[in-house]
Short mmCIF file of C-alpha atoms and ligand atoms in Angstrom, two decimals:
data_model
loop_
_atom_site.label_atom_id
_atom_site.label_comp_id
_atom_site.label_asym_id
_atom_site.label_seq_id
_atom_site.Cartn_x
_atom_site.Cartn_y
_atom_site.Cartn_z
CA MET A 269 127.92 108.66 103.83
CA SER A 270 127.45 112.48 103.52
CA GLU A 271 127.30 112.23 99.72
CA PHE A 272 124.65 109.53 100.20
CA LEU A 273 122.60 111.91 102.63
CA ASP A 274 123.05 114.80 100.27
CA HIS A 275 121.43 112.92 97.39
CA ILE A 276 118.54 111.93 99.93
CA ARG A 277 118.10 115.39 101.38
CA GLY A 278 117.88 116.26 97.54
CA GLU A 279 114.94 113.95 96.79
CA LEU A 280 113.16 115.07 99.75
CA ALA A 281 113.59 118.96 98.39
CA ALA A 282 112.27 117.82 95.31
CA ILE A 283 109.25 116.24 96.74
CA GLU A 284 108.58 119.16 98.42
CA ALA A 285 109.22 121.45 95.39
CA GLU A 286 106.41 119.66 93.48
CA GLY A 287 103.91 120.30 96.72
CA MET A 288 103.56 116.44 96.86
CA THR A 289 105.09 115.79 100.62
CA LYS A 290 102.79 114.08 102.62
CA ARG A 291 102.57 114.90 106.39
CA GLU A 292 101.28 113.16 109.04
CA ARG A 293 98.40 114.65 111.63
CA LEU A 294 98.51 113.38 115.12
CA ILE A 295 95.34 111.87 116.20
CA SER A 296 94.61 111.63 120.07
CA GLY A 297 92.00 108.84 121.09
CA PRO A 298 90.26 106.32 118.80
CA GLN A 299 89.32 106.42 115.04
CA GLY A 300 86.05 107.34 114.54
CA ALA A 301 83.37 109.96 112.33
CA HIS A 302 85.22 112.54 114.46
CA VAL A 303 88.99 112.51 115.67
CA ASP A 304 90.56 114.63 118.31
CA MET A 305 93.62 116.12 116.01
CA GLU A 306 96.24 118.34 117.54
CA GLY A 307 94.09 119.79 119.89
CA ARG A 308 90.71 120.24 117.87
CA ARG A 309 87.75 117.96 117.12
CA MET A 310 87.48 117.39 113.82
CA LEU A 311 85.04 115.53 111.15
CA ASN A 312 86.80 112.93 109.63
CA LEU A 313 86.08 112.11 105.86
CA CYS A 314 89.01 110.14 105.27
CA ALA A 315 88.91 106.73 107.47
CA ASN A 316 88.68 103.35 105.56
CA ASN A 317 85.85 102.66 108.61
CA TYR A 318 83.23 102.11 106.41
CA LEU A 319 80.75 100.26 109.30
CA GLY A 320 82.38 102.64 111.81
CA LEU A 321 83.30 99.52 113.71
CA ALA A 322 86.73 100.67 114.49
CA ASP A 323 85.79 101.95 118.00
CA HIS A 324 83.01 99.30 118.52
CA PRO A 325 82.76 98.16 122.19
CA ASP A 326 82.02 94.37 121.14
CA LEU A 327 85.59 94.32 119.09
CA ILE A 328 87.39 96.03 122.05
CA ALA A 329 86.19 93.53 124.47
CA ALA A 330 86.90 90.44 122.34
CA ALA A 331 90.37 92.26 121.64
CA ARG A 332 90.96 92.39 125.42
CA GLY A 333 89.43 88.98 126.15
CA ALA A 334 92.35 87.64 123.94
CA LEU A 335 94.86 89.41 125.75
CA GLU A 336 93.79 87.84 128.93
CA THR A 337 93.17 84.42 127.66
CA GLY A 338 95.84 84.31 124.40
CA GLY A 339 98.80 86.58 125.67
CA PHE A 340 99.94 89.56 123.84
CA GLY A 341 102.27 88.32 121.08
CA MET A 342 102.99 85.14 119.32
CA ALA A 343 106.81 85.43 118.97
CA SER A 344 106.86 83.14 116.29
CA VAL A 345 105.95 82.70 112.50
CA ARG A 346 103.23 80.50 112.00
CA PHE A 347 104.69 77.07 111.32
CA ILE A 348 106.99 76.97 114.34
CA CYS A 349 104.89 77.83 117.25
CA GLY A 350 102.55 80.50 116.06
CA THR A 351 99.49 78.99 115.50
CA GLN A 352 96.89 79.34 118.30
CA ASP A 353 93.25 77.58 117.99
CA LEU A 354 92.00 81.12 117.41
CA HIS A 355 94.01 81.77 114.13
CA ARG A 356 92.63 78.37 112.49
CA ALA A 357 89.26 79.58 114.04
CA LEU A 358 89.08 82.97 111.93
CA GLU A 359 90.56 81.47 108.87
CA ALA A 360 87.73 78.80 108.87
CA ARG A 361 85.21 81.76 109.56
CA LEU A 362 86.38 83.87 106.63
CA ALA A 363 86.48 81.01 104.25
CA GLN A 364 83.11 80.02 105.25
CA PHE A 365 82.01 84.18 105.21
CA LEU A 366 83.20 84.65 101.70
CA GLY A 367 82.11 81.20 100.48
CA HIS A 368 85.46 79.58 99.83
CA ASP A 369 87.22 76.07 100.80
CA ASP A 370 90.10 77.71 103.07
CA SER A 371 91.66 80.77 103.96
CA ILE A 372 95.29 81.82 105.08
CA LEU A 373 95.85 84.96 107.41
CA PHE A 374 98.99 87.52 106.63
CA ALA A 375 100.26 90.37 108.72
CA ALA A 376 98.44 92.52 106.10
CA CYS A 377 96.75 92.18 102.80
CA PHE A 378 100.06 94.07 101.18
CA ASP A 379 101.71 90.87 102.40
CA ALA A 380 98.67 88.77 101.13
CA ASN A 381 99.05 90.00 97.58
CA GLY A 382 102.81 90.10 97.80
CA GLY A 383 103.05 86.69 98.61
CA LEU A 384 100.22 85.31 96.40
CA PHE A 385 101.73 85.20 92.90
CA GLU A 386 104.97 83.86 93.08
CA PRO A 387 104.23 80.42 94.72
CA LEU A 388 101.01 79.59 92.64
CA LEU A 389 102.67 80.84 88.88
CA GLY A 390 105.90 79.73 87.11
CA PRO A 391 107.52 81.21 84.25
CA GLU A 392 105.59 79.00 82.30
CA ASP A 393 102.49 81.06 83.29
CA ALA A 394 100.92 84.53 82.89
CA VAL A 395 99.45 87.06 84.99
CA ILE A 396 97.11 89.79 83.25
CA SER A 397 96.73 92.90 85.92
CA ASP A 398 94.35 95.91 85.51
CA SER A 399 96.66 99.14 85.16
CA LEU A 400 94.87 100.57 88.25
CA ASN A 401 95.31 97.76 90.78
CA HIS A 402 96.58 98.32 94.37
CA ALA A 403 100.69 98.85 94.68
CA SER A 404 100.37 95.52 96.87
CA ILE A 405 99.26 93.54 93.34
CA ILE A 406 101.86 95.42 91.26
CA ASP A 407 104.52 94.55 93.49
CA GLY A 408 103.17 90.64 94.45
CA ILE A 409 103.33 90.68 90.47
CA ARG A 410 107.09 91.92 90.20
CA LEU A 411 108.09 89.35 92.57
CA CYS A 412 106.80 86.15 90.61
CA LYS A 413 108.36 84.86 87.11
CA ALA A 414 105.04 84.68 85.14
CA LYS A 415 104.98 86.56 81.83
CA ARG A 416 103.24 89.94 82.78
CA PHE A 417 100.34 91.44 80.64
CA ARG A 418 98.44 94.55 81.81
CA TYR A 419 94.98 95.69 80.55
CA ALA A 420 93.82 99.58 80.49
CA ASN A 421 91.28 100.20 83.48
CA SER A 422 88.22 98.34 83.29
CA ASP A 423 88.75 97.89 79.35
CA MET A 424 87.37 94.60 78.38
CA ALA A 425 88.61 94.92 74.94
CA ASP A 426 92.18 95.23 76.29
CA LEU A 427 91.83 92.56 78.98
CA GLU A 428 90.23 90.00 75.98
CA ALA A 429 93.30 90.94 73.81
CA GLN A 430 96.07 90.30 76.57
CA LEU A 431 94.21 86.99 76.92
CA VAL A 432 95.06 86.34 73.28
CA ALA A 433 98.64 87.62 73.71
CA ALA A 434 98.94 85.39 76.96
CA ARG A 435 97.65 82.54 74.75
CA VAL A 436 99.76 82.91 71.91
CA ALA A 437 102.90 83.26 74.21
CA GLY A 438 102.11 79.83 75.38
CA ALA A 439 101.00 80.44 78.62
CA ARG A 440 100.11 77.23 80.50
CA PHE A 441 98.00 79.18 83.22
CA ILE A 442 96.97 82.55 82.73
CA MET A 443 95.82 84.46 86.30
CA ILE A 444 93.67 87.42 85.89
CA ALA A 445 94.26 89.93 88.79
CA THR A 446 91.57 92.95 89.31
CA ASP A 447 90.54 94.91 92.48
CA GLY A 448 87.38 94.63 93.31
CA VAL A 449 86.97 98.26 93.94
CA PHE A 450 89.62 100.52 92.45
CA SER A 451 90.31 102.38 95.74
CA MET A 452 91.46 105.99 94.00
CA ASP A 453 88.14 106.38 92.31
CA GLY A 454 85.58 103.97 93.96
CA TYR A 455 84.98 102.57 90.54
CA LEU A 456 83.58 98.92 90.73
CA ALA A 457 85.53 96.07 88.46
CA LYS A 458 83.46 94.86 86.01
CA LEU A 459 83.40 91.33 87.22
CA PRO A 460 80.70 89.85 85.14
CA GLU A 461 82.40 90.60 81.88
CA ILE A 462 85.76 89.34 83.55
CA ARG A 463 84.49 86.23 84.52
CA ALA A 464 83.08 85.55 81.41
CA LEU A 465 86.37 86.41 79.79
CA ALA A 466 88.36 84.12 82.47
CA ASP A 467 86.14 81.31 81.56
CA ALA A 468 86.15 81.82 77.76
CA TYR A 469 90.12 81.58 77.71
CA GLY A 470 90.45 79.09 80.91
CA ALA A 471 91.85 81.81 83.24
CA VAL A 472 91.51 81.78 87.03
CA LEU A 473 90.21 84.95 88.59
CA MET A 474 91.79 86.97 91.66
CA VAL A 475 90.20 89.75 93.31
CA ASP A 476 91.16 91.90 95.82
CA ASP A 477 88.29 93.31 97.90
CA CYS A 478 89.82 95.10 100.12
CA HIS A 479 87.35 98.18 99.55
CA ALA A 480 84.52 95.61 99.72
CA THR A 481 84.19 92.88 102.11
CA GLY A 482 82.07 94.06 105.11
CA PHE A 483 79.83 96.29 102.93
CA MET A 484 79.06 95.28 99.43
CA GLY A 485 76.83 92.68 98.55
CA PRO A 486 74.31 90.70 100.60
CA GLN A 487 75.61 90.53 104.20
CA GLY A 488 78.74 92.19 103.21
CA ARG A 489 80.15 89.31 101.30
CA GLY A 490 82.04 91.51 98.41
CA THR A 491 82.48 92.61 95.09
CA PRO A 492 81.75 89.12 93.95
CA ALA A 493 78.29 88.43 95.91
CA HIS A 494 77.38 92.20 94.59
CA PHE A 495 77.46 90.84 90.90
CA GLY A 496 76.62 87.31 91.58
CA VAL A 497 79.74 86.13 90.10
CA ARG A 498 82.47 83.69 91.62
CA ALA A 499 86.30 84.81 92.21
CA ASP A 500 88.60 81.80 92.22
CA VAL A 501 90.77 83.41 94.82
CA ILE A 502 89.83 86.52 97.22
CA THR A 503 92.38 88.54 98.82
CA GLY A 504 91.23 91.13 101.67
CA THR A 505 92.11 93.25 104.68
CA LEU A 506 91.05 93.16 108.32
CA GLY A 507 92.12 96.76 108.29
CA LYS A 508 89.36 98.49 106.61
CA ALA A 509 85.35 97.46 107.21
CA LEU A 510 86.37 94.72 109.48
CA GLY A 511 87.11 96.61 112.43
CA GLY A 512 90.13 98.43 110.93
CA ALA A 513 93.11 97.44 112.79
CA LEU A 514 95.29 95.16 110.71
CA GLY A 515 95.60 91.69 109.12
CA GLY A 516 95.15 90.35 105.64
CA TYR A 517 94.10 87.01 104.07
CA ILE A 518 93.74 85.17 101.12
CA ALA A 519 90.59 82.69 100.34
CA GLY A 520 90.11 80.03 97.86
CA PRO A 521 90.46 76.82 96.72
CA GLN A 522 91.78 74.16 99.70
CA ALA A 523 94.52 73.34 97.25
CA VAL A 524 95.87 76.69 96.79
CA ILE A 525 95.42 77.40 100.25
CA ASP A 526 97.88 74.41 101.29
CA LEU A 527 100.25 75.51 99.08
CA LEU A 528 100.33 79.24 99.98
CA ARG A 529 100.92 77.87 103.48
CA GLN A 530 103.99 76.10 102.26
CA ARG A 531 105.46 78.55 99.95
CA ALA A 532 103.91 81.99 100.34
CA ARG A 533 107.17 83.93 101.85
CA PRO A 534 105.29 86.72 103.68
CA TYR A 535 103.56 84.14 105.71
CA LEU A 536 106.29 81.67 106.20
CA PHE A 537 108.87 84.85 107.36
CA SER A 538 107.05 86.92 109.35
CA ASN A 539 105.36 86.91 112.59
CA ALA A 540 101.91 85.34 113.75
CA LEU A 541 98.99 88.05 114.13
CA PRO A 542 98.50 88.55 117.77
CA PRO A 543 95.81 86.78 119.44
CA ALA A 544 93.55 90.23 120.30
CA ILE A 545 93.51 91.02 116.46
CA VAL A 546 92.52 87.71 115.41
CA ALA A 547 89.63 87.49 118.31
CA ALA A 548 88.48 91.08 117.24
CA GLY A 549 88.35 89.51 113.36
CA LEU A 550 86.24 86.80 114.41
CA ALA A 551 83.89 89.70 116.38
CA ALA A 552 83.80 91.80 113.71
CA LEU A 553 82.68 89.03 111.11
CA ASP A 554 79.71 88.26 113.44
CA LEU A 555 79.03 91.98 113.63
CA VAL A 556 79.09 92.33 109.83
CA GLU A 557 76.90 89.34 108.95
CA ALA A 558 74.05 91.15 111.25
CA ALA A 559 74.89 94.76 109.82
CA ASP A 560 72.06 95.08 107.24
CA GLY A 561 71.40 98.57 109.30
CA LEU A 562 74.81 99.87 109.07
CA ARG A 563 75.03 99.08 105.31
CA ALA A 564 71.89 100.90 104.46
CA GLN A 565 72.77 103.84 106.47
CA LEU A 566 76.54 103.91 104.62
CA PHE A 567 74.85 104.03 100.98
CA GLU A 568 72.43 106.58 102.26
CA ASN A 569 75.25 108.81 103.64
CA ALA A 570 77.13 108.13 100.33
CA ALA A 571 74.21 109.20 98.10
CA TYR A 572 73.29 112.25 100.44
CA TRP A 573 77.05 113.20 100.36
CA ARG A 574 77.64 112.72 96.36
CA ALA A 575 74.22 114.67 95.79
CA GLY A 576 75.44 117.53 97.99
CA LEU A 577 78.83 118.06 96.43
CA GLU A 578 77.63 117.66 93.16
CA ALA A 579 74.82 120.26 93.66
CA ALA A 580 77.67 122.54 95.15
CA GLY A 581 79.20 122.26 91.94
CA PHE A 582 82.19 119.93 92.63
CA GLU A 583 83.23 117.33 89.95
CA VAL A 584 82.91 114.19 91.16
CA LEU A 585 84.04 110.70 90.04
CA PRO A 586 80.30 109.10 89.33
CA GLY A 587 79.83 105.93 91.14
CA GLU A 588 77.85 103.89 93.98
CA HIS A 589 80.48 103.35 96.15
CA PRO A 590 81.11 105.13 99.49
CA ILE A 591 84.71 106.19 98.22
CA ILE A 592 83.64 109.61 96.45
CA PRO A 593 86.51 111.56 95.27
CA VAL A 594 86.42 115.29 94.56
CA MET A 595 88.72 116.15 91.45
CA LEU A 596 90.96 119.26 91.95
CA GLY A 597 93.81 118.74 89.05
CA GLU A 598 97.29 119.77 90.49
CA ALA A 599 98.67 118.10 93.67
CA ARG A 600 99.11 121.96 95.37
CA LEU A 601 95.45 122.44 94.68
CA ALA A 602 94.50 119.44 96.47
CA GLN A 603 96.80 119.85 99.12
CA ASP A 604 95.26 123.74 99.97
CA MET A 605 91.68 122.41 99.70
CA ALA A 606 92.68 119.68 102.55
CA ALA A 607 94.33 122.61 104.40
CA GLU A 608 91.17 125.11 103.95
CA LEU A 609 88.91 122.28 105.14
CA GLY A 610 91.08 121.56 108.15
CA LYS A 611 90.57 125.11 109.18
CA ARG A 612 87.10 124.50 108.86
CA GLY A 613 87.15 121.65 111.11
CA VAL A 614 87.09 118.59 108.53
CA HIS A 615 89.74 116.30 108.22
CA VAL A 616 90.63 115.16 104.44
CA ALA A 617 93.45 114.41 102.91
CA GLY A 618 94.90 115.31 99.25
CA PHE A 619 95.79 112.72 97.05
CA PHE A 620 98.35 113.19 94.36
CA PHE A 621 100.88 111.68 92.31
CA PRO A 622 102.55 108.67 92.49
CA VAL A 623 99.21 107.66 94.28
CA VAL A 624 97.45 108.75 91.37
CA PRO A 625 98.48 110.20 87.94
CA LYS A 626 99.83 113.41 87.61
CA GLY A 627 97.31 116.42 87.00
CA ARG A 628 94.64 113.74 88.50
CA ALA A 629 95.13 114.99 92.26
CA ARG A 630 92.07 114.93 94.47
CA ILE A 631 90.58 114.88 97.92
CA ARG A 632 89.04 111.35 98.18
CA THR A 633 86.13 111.67 100.61
CA GLN A 634 84.89 108.25 102.41
CA MET A 635 81.62 107.78 103.86
CA ASN A 636 80.93 105.43 106.97
CA ALA A 637 77.77 104.14 108.59
CA ALA A 638 78.72 106.55 111.98
CA LEU A 639 78.50 109.74 110.07
CA THR A 640 74.91 111.64 110.91
CA ARG A 641 73.24 113.67 108.56
CA GLU A 642 74.31 116.76 110.61
CA ASP A 643 78.09 115.43 110.11
CA LEU A 644 77.14 115.69 106.57
CA ASP A 645 75.82 118.98 106.33
CA PHE A 646 78.48 120.45 108.24
CA GLY A 647 80.67 118.50 105.90
CA LEU A 648 78.83 119.79 103.09
CA ALA A 649 78.99 123.53 104.19
CA ALA A 650 82.76 123.54 105.00
CA PHE A 651 83.45 122.04 101.25
CA LYS A 652 81.54 124.98 99.42
CA ASP A 653 83.48 127.32 101.76
CA ALA A 654 86.83 125.92 101.14
CA GLY A 655 85.96 125.51 97.35
CA HIS A 656 85.69 129.23 97.22
CA ALA A 657 88.65 130.17 99.29
CA VAL A 658 90.65 128.14 96.64
CA GLY A 659 89.05 129.45 93.73
CA VAL A 660 87.44 125.98 92.52
CA LEU A 661 83.81 127.14 92.87
C1 LIG B 865 92.75 97.66 97.25
C2 LIG B 865 93.96 97.24 98.48
N1 LIG B 865 94.54 96.01 98.53
C3 LIG B 865 95.53 96.20 99.58
C4 LIG B 865 95.44 96.97 100.49
C5 LIG B 865 96.56 96.68 101.72
O1 LIG B 865 96.13 96.16 102.79
P1 LIG B 865 96.51 96.43 104.45
O2 LIG B 865 96.29 97.84 104.71
O3 LIG B 865 95.96 95.10 105.23
O4 LIG B 865 97.92 95.94 103.98
C6 LIG B 865 94.79 98.33 100.23
C7 LIG B 865 95.06 99.32 101.58
O5 LIG B 865 95.41 100.41 101.38
C8 LIG B 865 94.22 98.45 99.48
O6 LIG B 865 93.32 99.45 99.24
#
């Protein structure tokens, strides 16, 4: 045991020496545009709280109501005695919202992606994955026996080459897997081109829309709706724009959902979501459908913030999404910049390897609808100051 622990301590020391230790800051009180963090009120520019619903009174009331009527926990997986009417209501509501036959809930989208591939694809099949897909898609694909192919991020020539390779390898069925929005860059997947290639090669298209559902596309129905194309299977989360608590789902054709209910391991062998979360998910979808005003505010904030950072001289990745990364290069610099911003009352996190490639460290800022113009001006002033302090401006 002591040799083992020495080895583990060595790993930790190596992470620290490379400036890659992730430190968690303590928030007291709810998630929001401002948070109380270790005794200070901070402007918060790094939550996935795109529509600002994480502390919405309707969601709190729905959750509280369900605690009273449905109890605290289910103490069971779904198929033993963990399915309430509420679970089926949310699955039906999500399916209707996303325009699919049915959906199935998981404890998180990490589990949805982890459980999706293995029941649907066997060794005769192939899965083709974008190189920047979320870790949970990568893990889910590792767990299935299909042949694996990978294409360079959003490189359509490479995707086509991989489709050809999968066909040459004799694949029975091919699934293309992509994030709808790549979470480290805020880039949108090229869904119209991907759909066309999927159709040309007879492939099934799976889209993880965690960073889009609720605010991209008409009524927030996500990237497929934004582009006016169809995804065959969608995965998503309740942990971001839809209230920000937790819970994941897969939506798709009835037969796919039915088979996942029989075979998806994170569904079969993990607890049912608690009633409060499920009821709040239903309330979140009602809010989201009617949230054109919040969506307009979100994208207005994103455009203002992006323009302000660019005018200040920061290198910002191009795009339209409320994920707006400020590129800094080395991990240490991203850490220093985040610390300088912290001193100035702005909470952001540095992102570095292994979350993004080495040398591509950044501060990923994220806009939300609850931020005011005053907040953004305060944030921009802090970024300029901090940029001078660390020498990037
Ligand atoms: C693209 C993507 N997929 C999946 C997940 C996992 O979602 P959850 O937090 O519901 O497990 C995330 C969250 O970080 C994500 O960004």
